[in-house]
PDB file of C-alpha atoms and ligand atoms in Angstrom:
ATOM      1  CA  UNK A   1      10.923  17.853 -24.998  1.00 85.00           C
ATOM      2  CA  UNK A   2      11.189  17.944 -21.260  1.00 94.00           C
ATOM      3  CA  UNK A   3       8.399  18.208 -18.328  1.00 97.00           C
ATOM      4  CA  UNK A   4       8.927  17.972 -14.663  1.00 98.00           C
ATOM      5  CA  UNK A   5       7.117  16.143 -12.293  1.00 98.00           C
ATOM      6  CA  UNK A   6       7.588  15.367  -8.443  1.00 98.00           C
ATOM      7  CA  UNK A   7       7.982  11.998  -7.873  1.00 98.00           C
ATOM      8  CA  UNK A   8       8.146   9.964  -4.466  1.00 98.00           C
ATOM      9  CA  UNK A   9       8.776  13.753  -3.394  1.00 98.00           C
ATOM     10  CA  UNK A  10      11.946  14.355  -5.725  1.00 98.00           C
ATOM     11  CA  UNK A  11      11.802  16.578  -8.664  1.00 98.00           C
ATOM     12  CA  UNK A  12      12.607  14.977 -12.086  1.00 98.00           C
ATOM     13  CA  UNK A  13      13.050  16.043 -15.325  1.00 97.00           C
ATOM     14  CA  UNK A  14      11.634  13.520 -18.133  1.00 97.00           C
ATOM     15  CA  UNK A  15      12.950  14.083 -21.238  1.00 95.00           C
ATOM     16  CA  UNK A  16      12.387  12.093 -24.832  1.00 92.00           C
ATOM     17  CA  UNK A  17       9.395  10.682 -25.408  1.00 95.00           C
ATOM     18  CA  UNK A  18       6.217  11.877 -23.962  1.00 97.00           C
ATOM     19  CA  UNK A  19       3.648   9.410 -25.051  1.00 97.00           C
ATOM     20  CA  UNK A  20       5.122   6.626 -23.359  1.00 98.00           C
ATOM     21  CA  UNK A  21       3.175   5.020 -20.336  1.00 98.00           C
ATOM     22  CA  UNK A  22       4.100   6.265 -17.067  1.00 98.00           C
ATOM     23  CA  UNK A  23       4.176   2.611 -15.638  1.00 98.00           C
ATOM     24  CA  UNK A  24       7.084   1.875 -18.145  1.00 98.00           C
ATOM     25  CA  UNK A  25       8.754   5.144 -16.859  1.00 98.00           C
ATOM     26  CA  UNK A  26       8.135   4.373 -13.332  1.00 98.00           C
ATOM     27  CA  UNK A  27       9.457   0.288 -13.665  1.00 98.00           C
ATOM     28  CA  UNK A  28      11.904   0.593 -15.840  1.00 98.00           C
ATOM     29  CA  UNK A  29      13.555   4.212 -15.457  1.00 97.00           C
ATOM     30  CA  UNK A  30      13.139   5.002 -12.153  1.00 98.00           C
ATOM     31  CA  UNK A  31      13.641   1.125 -11.056  1.00 98.00           C
ATOM     32  CA  UNK A  32       9.831   1.450  -8.751  1.00 98.00           C
ATOM     33  CA  UNK A  33       9.012  -2.381  -9.082  1.00 98.00           C
ATOM     34  CA  UNK A  34       6.231  -1.949  -6.704  1.00 98.00           C
ATOM     35  CA  UNK A  35       4.274  -0.699  -9.570  1.00 98.00           C
ATOM     36  CA  UNK A  36       2.923  -3.968 -11.002  1.00 98.00           C
ATOM     37  CA  UNK A  37       1.582  -4.735 -14.558  1.00 98.00           C
ATOM     38  CA  UNK A  38      -1.262  -6.952 -14.771  1.00 97.00           C
ATOM     39  CA  UNK A  39      -3.968  -6.435 -17.796  1.00 98.00           C
ATOM     40  CA  UNK A  40      -1.996  -3.207 -19.318  1.00 98.00           C
ATOM     41  CA  UNK A  41      -5.450  -2.063 -20.037  1.00 97.00           C
ATOM     42  CA  UNK A  42      -6.735   0.233 -16.854  1.00 98.00           C
ATOM     43  CA  UNK A  43      -8.901  -3.053 -15.631  1.00 97.00           C
ATOM     44  CA  UNK A  44      -6.952  -4.503 -12.771  1.00 98.00           C
ATOM     45  CA  UNK A  45      -5.385  -1.758 -10.923  1.00 98.00           C
ATOM     46  CA  UNK A  46      -2.070  -3.575 -10.332  1.00 98.00           C
ATOM     47  CA  UNK A  47      -0.462  -0.430 -11.202  1.00 98.00           C
ATOM     48  CA  UNK A  48      -2.209   2.116  -9.441  1.00 98.00           C
ATOM     49  CA  UNK A  49      -0.019   5.250  -8.523  1.00 98.00           C
ATOM     50  CA  UNK A  50      -1.151   8.464  -6.803  1.00 98.00           C
ATOM     51  CA  UNK A  51      -1.589  11.285  -9.256  1.00 98.00           C
ATOM     52  CA  UNK A  52      -2.035  14.391  -7.405  1.00 98.00           C
ATOM     53  CA  UNK A  53      -3.318  12.420  -3.790  1.00 98.00           C
ATOM     54  CA  UNK A  54      -5.816  10.502  -6.719  1.00 98.00           C
ATOM     55  CA  UNK A  55      -5.221   6.657  -7.272  1.00 98.00           C
ATOM     56  CA  UNK A  56      -4.827   6.082 -11.030  1.00 98.00           C
ATOM     57  CA  UNK A  57      -3.772   2.769 -13.525  1.00 98.00           C
ATOM     58  CA  UNK A  58      -0.503   4.042 -14.533  1.00 98.00           C
ATOM     59  CA  UNK A  59      -0.657   1.975 -17.711  1.00 98.00           C
ATOM     60  CA  UNK A  60      -3.528   4.319 -18.848  1.00 98.00           C
ATOM     61  CA  UNK A  61      -1.391   7.625 -18.128  1.00 98.00           C
ATOM     62  CA  UNK A  62       1.397   8.849 -20.734  1.00 98.00           C
ATOM     63  CA  UNK A  63       4.298  10.520 -19.370  1.00 98.00           C
ATOM     64  CA  UNK A  64       2.878  13.557 -21.108  1.00 97.00           C
ATOM     65  CA  UNK A  65       0.137  13.877 -18.792  1.00 98.00           C
ATOM     66  CA  UNK A  66       2.113  13.857 -15.832  1.00 98.00           C
ATOM     67  CA  UNK A  67       3.556  17.269 -16.245  1.00 98.00           C
ATOM     68  CA  UNK A  68       3.889  19.651 -13.012  1.00 98.00           C
ATOM     69  CA  UNK A  69       2.081  16.581 -11.503  1.00 98.00           C
ATOM     70  CA  UNK A  70       2.753  14.756  -8.108  1.00 98.00           C
ATOM     71  CA  UNK A  71       3.321  11.257  -8.634  1.00 98.00           C
ATOM     72  CA  UNK A  72       3.408   8.789  -5.280  1.00 98.00           C
ATOM     73  CA  UNK A  73       4.394   4.955  -5.692  1.00 98.00           C
ATOM     74  CA  UNK A  74       4.636   2.719  -3.128  1.00 98.00           C
ATOM     75  CA  UNK A  75       8.431   3.511  -2.434  1.00 98.00           C
ATOM     76  CA  UNK A  76       7.204   7.035  -1.477  1.00 98.00           C
ATOM     77  CA  UNK A  77       4.052   5.742   0.582  1.00 98.00           C
ATOM     78  CA  UNK A  78       6.809   3.770   2.475  1.00 97.00           C
ATOM     79  CA  UNK A  79       8.527   6.880   3.900  1.00 95.00           C
ATOM     80  CA  UNK A  80       5.433   7.801   6.073  1.00 94.00           C
ATOM     81  CA  UNK A  81       3.627   6.269   9.163  1.00 92.00           C
ATOM     82  CA  UNK A  82       0.190   6.300   6.980  1.00 91.00           C
ATOM     83  CA  UNK A  83       1.933   3.584   5.328  1.00 96.00           C
ATOM     84  CA  UNK A  84       2.724   1.606   8.574  1.00 95.00           C
ATOM     85  CA  UNK A  85      -0.841   2.274   9.482  1.00 95.00           C
ATOM     86  CA  UNK A  86      -1.973   0.304   6.341  1.00 96.00           C
ATOM     87  CA  UNK A  87       0.874  -2.457   5.873  1.00 95.00           C
ATOM     88  CA  UNK A  88      -0.288  -3.257   9.923  1.00 95.00           C
ATOM     89  CA  UNK A  89      -3.697  -3.471   8.960  1.00 96.00           C
ATOM     90  CA  UNK A  90      -3.442  -5.566   5.846  1.00 96.00           C
ATOM     91  CA  UNK A  91      -0.932  -7.997   7.581  1.00 94.00           C
ATOM     92  CA  UNK A  92      -3.043  -8.226  10.876  1.00 93.00           C
ATOM     93  CA  UNK A  93      -6.287  -9.131   8.743  1.00 94.00           C
ATOM     94  CA  UNK A  94      -4.483 -11.203   6.794  1.00 93.00           C
ATOM     95  CA  UNK A  95      -5.146  -9.516   3.410  1.00 94.00           C
ATOM     96  CA  UNK A  96      -2.158 -10.316   1.867  1.00 94.00           C
ATOM     97  CA  UNK A  97      -1.364 -13.851   0.168  1.00 92.00           C
ATOM     98  CA  UNK A  98       0.823 -13.427  -2.884  1.00 95.00           C
ATOM     99  CA  UNK A  99       1.133  -9.867  -2.691  1.00 94.00           C
ATOM    100  CA  UNK A 100       1.194  -8.901  -6.750  1.00 96.00           C
ATOM    101  CA  UNK A 101      -2.146  -7.082  -6.159  1.00 97.00           C
ATOM    102  CA  UNK A 102      -0.819  -5.453  -2.929  1.00 97.00           C
ATOM    103  CA  UNK A 103       0.868  -2.364  -3.906  1.00 98.00           C
ATOM    104  CA  UNK A 104      -2.231  -1.091  -6.169  1.00 98.00           C
ATOM    105  CA  UNK A 105      -4.502  -1.863  -3.235  1.00 97.00           C
ATOM    106  CA  UNK A 106      -2.636   0.117  -0.681  1.00 98.00           C
ATOM    107  CA  UNK A 107      -2.127   3.281  -3.389  1.00 98.00           C
ATOM    108  CA  UNK A 108      -6.027   2.857  -3.735  1.00 98.00           C
ATOM    109  CA  UNK A 109      -6.802   2.840   0.149  1.00 98.00           C
ATOM    110  CA  UNK A 110      -4.826   6.053   0.167  1.00 98.00           C
ATOM    111  CA  UNK A 111      -6.279   7.315  -2.587  1.00 98.00           C
ATOM    112  CA  UNK A 112      -9.521   6.806  -0.979  1.00 98.00           C
ATOM    113  CA  UNK A 113      -7.935   8.327   2.292  1.00 97.00           C
ATOM    114  CA  UNK A 114      -6.862  10.671   0.956  1.00 97.00           C
ATOM    115  CA  UNK A 115     -10.348  12.426  -0.052  1.00 96.00           C
ATOM    116  CA  UNK A 116     -12.346  10.730   2.654  1.00 96.00           C
ATOM    117  CA  UNK A 117     -10.710  10.464   6.314  1.00 92.00           C
ATOM    118  CA  UNK A 118     -14.087   8.237   7.349  1.00 94.00           C
ATOM    119  CA  UNK A 119     -15.101   5.982   4.643  1.00 97.00           C
ATOM    120  CA  UNK A 120     -17.976   3.139   5.154  1.00 96.00           C
ATOM    121  CA  UNK A 121     -18.056  -0.402   3.649  1.00 95.00           C
ATOM    122  CA  UNK A 122     -19.533   0.829   0.703  1.00 97.00           C
ATOM    123  CA  UNK A 123     -17.090   3.765   0.059  1.00 98.00           C
ATOM    124  CA  UNK A 124     -14.106   1.227   0.622  1.00 97.00           C
ATOM    125  CA  UNK A 125     -15.650  -1.523  -1.851  1.00 96.00           C
ATOM    126  CA  UNK A 126     -16.071   1.291  -4.651  1.00 97.00           C
ATOM    127  CA  UNK A 127     -13.016   2.659  -3.708  1.00 97.00           C
ATOM    128  CA  UNK A 128     -11.356  -1.270  -4.233  1.00 97.00           C
ATOM    129  CA  UNK A 129     -13.440  -2.372  -7.100  1.00 95.00           C
ATOM    130  CA  UNK A 130     -10.553  -1.576  -9.978  1.00 96.00           C
ATOM    131  CA  UNK A 131      -8.199  -3.427  -7.898  1.00 97.00           C
ATOM    132  CA  UNK A 132      -8.725  -7.414  -9.000  1.00 96.00           C
ATOM    133  CA  UNK A 133      -7.101 -10.234  -6.262  1.00 95.00           C
ATOM    134  CA  UNK A 134      -6.927 -13.338  -7.659  1.00 93.00           C
ATOM    135  CA  UNK A 135      -6.073 -14.798  -4.068  1.00 92.00           C
ATOM    136  CA  UNK A 136      -7.612 -13.933  -0.765  1.00 74.00           C
ATOM    137  CA  UNK A 137     -10.938 -12.255  -2.716  1.00 75.00           C
ATOM    138  CA  UNK A 138     -12.093  -8.924  -1.439  1.00 86.00           C
ATOM    139  CA  UNK A 139     -13.213  -9.582   2.135  1.00 92.00           C
ATOM    140  CA  UNK A 140     -10.188  -9.588   3.796  1.00 95.00           C
ATOM    141  CA  UNK A 141      -8.529  -6.756   2.541  1.00 96.00           C
ATOM    142  CA  UNK A 142     -12.106  -4.552   2.779  1.00 96.00           C
ATOM    143  CA  UNK A 143     -12.043  -5.763   6.329  1.00 95.00           C
ATOM    144  CA  UNK A 144      -8.639  -4.546   6.838  1.00 96.00           C
ATOM    145  CA  UNK A 145      -9.384  -1.329   5.606  1.00 97.00           C
ATOM    146  CA  UNK A 146     -12.320  -0.860   7.793  1.00 96.00           C
ATOM    147  CA  UNK A 147     -10.669  -1.923  10.381  1.00 94.00           C
ATOM    148  CA  UNK A 148      -7.563   0.629   9.808  1.00 94.00           C
ATOM    149  CA  UNK A 149     -10.754   3.261   9.676  1.00 94.00           C
ATOM    150  CA  UNK A 150     -12.218   2.309  12.958  1.00 91.00           C
ATOM    151  CA  UNK A 151      -9.146   2.239  14.378  1.00 86.00           C
ATOM    152  CA  UNK A 152      -7.261   5.133  13.211  1.00 75.00           C
ATOM    153  CA  UNK A 153      -8.945   8.675  12.720  1.00 54.00           C
ATOM    154  CA  UNK A 154      -6.059  10.386  11.497  1.00 53.00           C
ATOM    155  CA  UNK A 155      -4.552   8.481   8.230  1.00 51.00           C
ATOM    156  CA  UNK A 156      -4.489  11.666   6.089  1.00 49.00           C
TER     157      UNK A 156
HETATM  158  S1  FES B 201      -1.962  -3.324 -15.150  1.00 58.93           S
HETATM  159 FE1  FES B 201      -2.677  -1.141 -14.959  1.00 58.93          FE
HETATM  160  S2  FES B 201      -4.608  -1.380 -14.466  1.00 58.93           S
HETATM  161 FE2  FES B 201      -4.035  -3.639 -15.117  1.00 58.93          FE
HETATM  162  S1  FES B 202      -2.572 -11.465  -2.666  1.00 58.93           S
HETATM  163 FE1  FES B 202      -2.755 -12.406  -4.445  1.00 58.93          FE
HETATM  164  S2  FES B 202      -3.071 -11.390  -6.251  1.00 58.93           S
HETATM  165 FE2  FES B 202      -3.979 -10.689  -4.537  1.00 58.93          FE
END
């Protein structure tokens, strides 16, 4: 049994056990190591990727569920201008310390901006509430996303 998915813009054939977790396939088979494992239970957001444009915890998704879907990780987003804008905002607001949560935060931010180009503070809080950060606290991260939205009206 095999399925197809577009992963970071490339058509990818996935064969074998489709009851494996998406996070394991991305990290171990494709070496997309921006996808971090934290809790493994859908609670921390470290493993967040985009599934058809929406932020999802890849530790809670099985390969069988991504047939004919589009998956984007930080490695794929890094090829876009949007990534530079998010990265610059995080860096100028001091929103990164150890960096473990950062890929997940970035993907949740992009997931939010995909559905809402002008989120307010509450929208941002809500979008990031599933992403845990043990270092900076959330203020700087939320401020970074707010700054990004205020400065840039064209993040898609
Ligand atoms: S590792 Fe997936 S949500 Fe924590
Ligand atoms: S920057 Fe260290 S966990 Fe968020």
